[in-house]
CSV table of C-alpha atoms in Angstrom, one decimal:
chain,number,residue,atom,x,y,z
R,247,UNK,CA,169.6,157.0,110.6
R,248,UNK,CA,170.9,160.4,110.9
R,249,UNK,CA,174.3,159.4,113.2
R,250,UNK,CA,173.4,161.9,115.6
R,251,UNK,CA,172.4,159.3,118.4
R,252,UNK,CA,176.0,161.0,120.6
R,253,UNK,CA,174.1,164.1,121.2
R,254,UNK,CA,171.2,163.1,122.6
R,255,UNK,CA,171.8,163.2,126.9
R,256,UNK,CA,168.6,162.8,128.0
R,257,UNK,CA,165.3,160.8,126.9
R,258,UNK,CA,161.6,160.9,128.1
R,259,UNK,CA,160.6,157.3,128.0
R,260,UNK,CA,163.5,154.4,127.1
R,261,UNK,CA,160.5,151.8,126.3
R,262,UNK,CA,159.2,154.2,123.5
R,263,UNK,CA,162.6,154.4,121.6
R,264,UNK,CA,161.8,152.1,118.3
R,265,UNK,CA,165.5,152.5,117.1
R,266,UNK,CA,167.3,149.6,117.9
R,267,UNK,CA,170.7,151.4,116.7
R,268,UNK,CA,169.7,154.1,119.3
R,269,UNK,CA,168.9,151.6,122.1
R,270,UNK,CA,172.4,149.5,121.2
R,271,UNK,CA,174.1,152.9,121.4
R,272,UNK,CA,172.3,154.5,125.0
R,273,UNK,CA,172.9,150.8,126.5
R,274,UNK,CA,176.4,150.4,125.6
R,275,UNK,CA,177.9,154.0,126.4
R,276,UNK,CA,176.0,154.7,129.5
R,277,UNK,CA,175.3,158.2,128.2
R,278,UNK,CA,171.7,158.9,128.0
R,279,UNK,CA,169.8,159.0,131.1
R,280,UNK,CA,166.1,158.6,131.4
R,281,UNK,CA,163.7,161.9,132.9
R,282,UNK,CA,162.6,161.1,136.2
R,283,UNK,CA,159.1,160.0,135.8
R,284,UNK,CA,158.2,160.5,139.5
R,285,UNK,CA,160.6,163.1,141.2
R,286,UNK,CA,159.9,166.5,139.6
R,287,UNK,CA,162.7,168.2,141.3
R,288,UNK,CA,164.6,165.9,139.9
R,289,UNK,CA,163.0,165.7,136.5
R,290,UNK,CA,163.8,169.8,136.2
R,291,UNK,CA,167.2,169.8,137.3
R,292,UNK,CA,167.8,166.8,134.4
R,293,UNK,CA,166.0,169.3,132.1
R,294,UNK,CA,167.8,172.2,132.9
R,295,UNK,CA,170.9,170.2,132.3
R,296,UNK,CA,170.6,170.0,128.7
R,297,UNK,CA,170.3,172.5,125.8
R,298,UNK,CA,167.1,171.5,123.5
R,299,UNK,CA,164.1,169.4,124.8
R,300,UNK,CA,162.3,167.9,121.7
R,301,UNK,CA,158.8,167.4,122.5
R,302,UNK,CA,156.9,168.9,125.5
R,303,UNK,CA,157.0,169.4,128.9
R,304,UNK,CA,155.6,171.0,131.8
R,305,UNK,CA,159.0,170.8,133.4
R,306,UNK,CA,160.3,173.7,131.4
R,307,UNK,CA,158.8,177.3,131.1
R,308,UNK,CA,161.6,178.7,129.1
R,309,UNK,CA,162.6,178.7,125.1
R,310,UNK,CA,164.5,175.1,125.5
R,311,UNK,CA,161.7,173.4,124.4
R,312,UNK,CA,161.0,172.4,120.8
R,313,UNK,CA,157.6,171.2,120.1
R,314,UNK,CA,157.0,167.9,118.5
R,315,UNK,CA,154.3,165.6,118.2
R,316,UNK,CA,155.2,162.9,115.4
R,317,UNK,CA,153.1,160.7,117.8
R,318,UNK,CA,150.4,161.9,116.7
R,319,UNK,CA,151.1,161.4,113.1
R,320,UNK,CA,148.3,159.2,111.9
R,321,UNK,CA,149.8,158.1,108.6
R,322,UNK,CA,152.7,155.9,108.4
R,323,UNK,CA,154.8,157.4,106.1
R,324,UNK,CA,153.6,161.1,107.7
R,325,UNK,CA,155.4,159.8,110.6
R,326,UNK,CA,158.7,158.9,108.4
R,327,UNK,CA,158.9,162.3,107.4
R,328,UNK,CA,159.3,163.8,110.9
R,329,UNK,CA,162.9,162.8,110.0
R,330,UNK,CA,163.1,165.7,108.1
R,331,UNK,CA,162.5,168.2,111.2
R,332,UNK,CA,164.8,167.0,113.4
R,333,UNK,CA,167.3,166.8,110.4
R,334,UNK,CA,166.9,170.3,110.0
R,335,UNK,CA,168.6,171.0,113.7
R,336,UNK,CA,171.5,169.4,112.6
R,337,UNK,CA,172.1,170.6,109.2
R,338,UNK,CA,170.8,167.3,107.2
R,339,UNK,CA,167.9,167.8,105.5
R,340,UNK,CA,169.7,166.4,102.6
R,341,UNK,CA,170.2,163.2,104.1
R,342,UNK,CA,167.1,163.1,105.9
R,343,UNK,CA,164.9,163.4,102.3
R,344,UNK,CA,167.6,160.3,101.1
R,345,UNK,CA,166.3,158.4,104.2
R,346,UNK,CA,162.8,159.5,103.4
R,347,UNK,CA,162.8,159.1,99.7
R,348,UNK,CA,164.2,155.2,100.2
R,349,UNK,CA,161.8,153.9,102.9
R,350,UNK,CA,158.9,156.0,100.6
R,351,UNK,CA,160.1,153.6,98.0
R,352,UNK,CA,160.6,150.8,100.0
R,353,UNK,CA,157.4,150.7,101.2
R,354,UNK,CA,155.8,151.4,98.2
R,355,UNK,CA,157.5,148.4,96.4
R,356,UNK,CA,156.4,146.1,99.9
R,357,UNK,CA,152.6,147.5,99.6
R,358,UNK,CA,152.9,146.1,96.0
R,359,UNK,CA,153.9,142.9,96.6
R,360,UNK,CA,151.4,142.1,99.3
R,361,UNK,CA,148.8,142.8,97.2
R,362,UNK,CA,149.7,139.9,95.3
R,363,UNK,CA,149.3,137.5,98.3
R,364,UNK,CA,146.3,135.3,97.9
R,365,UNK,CA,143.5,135.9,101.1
R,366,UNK,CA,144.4,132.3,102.3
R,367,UNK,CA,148.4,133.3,102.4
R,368,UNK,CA,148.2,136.4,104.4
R,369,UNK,CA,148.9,136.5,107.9
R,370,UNK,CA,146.2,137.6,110.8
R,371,UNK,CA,147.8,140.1,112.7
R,372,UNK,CA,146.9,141.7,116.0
R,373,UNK,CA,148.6,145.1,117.6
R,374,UNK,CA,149.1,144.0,121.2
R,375,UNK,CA,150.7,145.7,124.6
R,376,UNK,CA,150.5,144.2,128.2
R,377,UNK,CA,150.5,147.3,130.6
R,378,UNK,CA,152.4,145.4,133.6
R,379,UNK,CA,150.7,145.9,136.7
R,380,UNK,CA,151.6,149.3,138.7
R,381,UNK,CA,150.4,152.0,140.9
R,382,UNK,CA,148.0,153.3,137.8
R,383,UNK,CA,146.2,150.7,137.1
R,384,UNK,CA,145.3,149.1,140.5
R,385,UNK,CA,148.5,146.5,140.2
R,386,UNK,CA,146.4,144.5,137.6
R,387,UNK,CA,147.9,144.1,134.2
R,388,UNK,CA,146.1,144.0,131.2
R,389,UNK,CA,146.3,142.9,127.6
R,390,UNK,CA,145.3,146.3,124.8
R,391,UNK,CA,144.7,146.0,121.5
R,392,UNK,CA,145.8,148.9,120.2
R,393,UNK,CA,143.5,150.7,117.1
R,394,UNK,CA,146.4,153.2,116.0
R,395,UNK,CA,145.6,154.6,112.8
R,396,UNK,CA,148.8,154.2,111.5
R,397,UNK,CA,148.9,150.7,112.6
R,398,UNK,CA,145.5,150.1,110.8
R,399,UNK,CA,147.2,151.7,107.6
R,400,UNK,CA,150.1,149.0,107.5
R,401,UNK,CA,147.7,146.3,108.1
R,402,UNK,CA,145.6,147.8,104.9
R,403,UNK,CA,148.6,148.2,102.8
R,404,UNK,CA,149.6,144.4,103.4
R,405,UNK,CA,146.3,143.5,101.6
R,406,UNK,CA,144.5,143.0,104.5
């Protein structure tokens, strides 16, 4: 959104990323590496590497680290203007509150039309994740349903 996806060098979690112009660009030039989840060494050397961590970390003691938490964000459009911080690093606030100000609007104008869906034309909708068996939960996967505020929210504003 911002076309700053070429200066980004190192990423926490590559299952997390919900930009599939991000994902297209880390697959394809071989550029972004992903934190070492399970060798700390490792995991501070990759930290030490770059200049800005967004987020946090317990890797890092120093003043690299910006704090985020858009995660927690429980409204959906509160998580939409996050877009605005990390704009501000780069000198594109204006751009970031065009973004903003169009998928505000967007939404809007979607949240309008589903409340003119009739009960018996609106789709039942579920917010599912299978956690793949692994060394954290006794190699047994499961099915979640998640309850995410947010989530809730968009499943309101389509009129359910």
């Amino acid at each position: 959104m911002l076309g700053v996806a070429q200066t980004i060098d190192l990423i926490a979690d590559a299952s997390m990323v919900s930009s599939s112009c991000f994902d297209k660009y880390s697959k394809e030039s071989n550029n972004v590496t992903e934190i070492s989840a399970t060798n700390v060494t490792l995991a501070n050397q990759q930290s030490a590497a770059v200049e800005v961590l967004f987020g946090s970390s317990y890797l890092s003691t120093d003043d690299s680290i910006v704090t985020t938490a858009q995660s927690y964000e429980p409204d959906v459009l509160g998580r939409v203007a996050w877009l605005g911080y990390y704009a501000a690093f780069y000198n594109l606030e204006g751009l970031a509150n065009e973004i903003i100000a169009n998928i505000t609007d967007n939404y809007g104008r979607l949240k309008k039309a589903a409340s003119n869906y009739k009960d018996n034309e609106k789709p039942l909708v579920a917010w599912t994740m299978f956690d793949a068996p692994n060394q954290f939960n006794n190699n047994t996967g499961t099915w979640n349903v998640s309850i995410a505020s947010y989530k809730k929210q968009i499943i309101e504003d389509a009129g359910k």
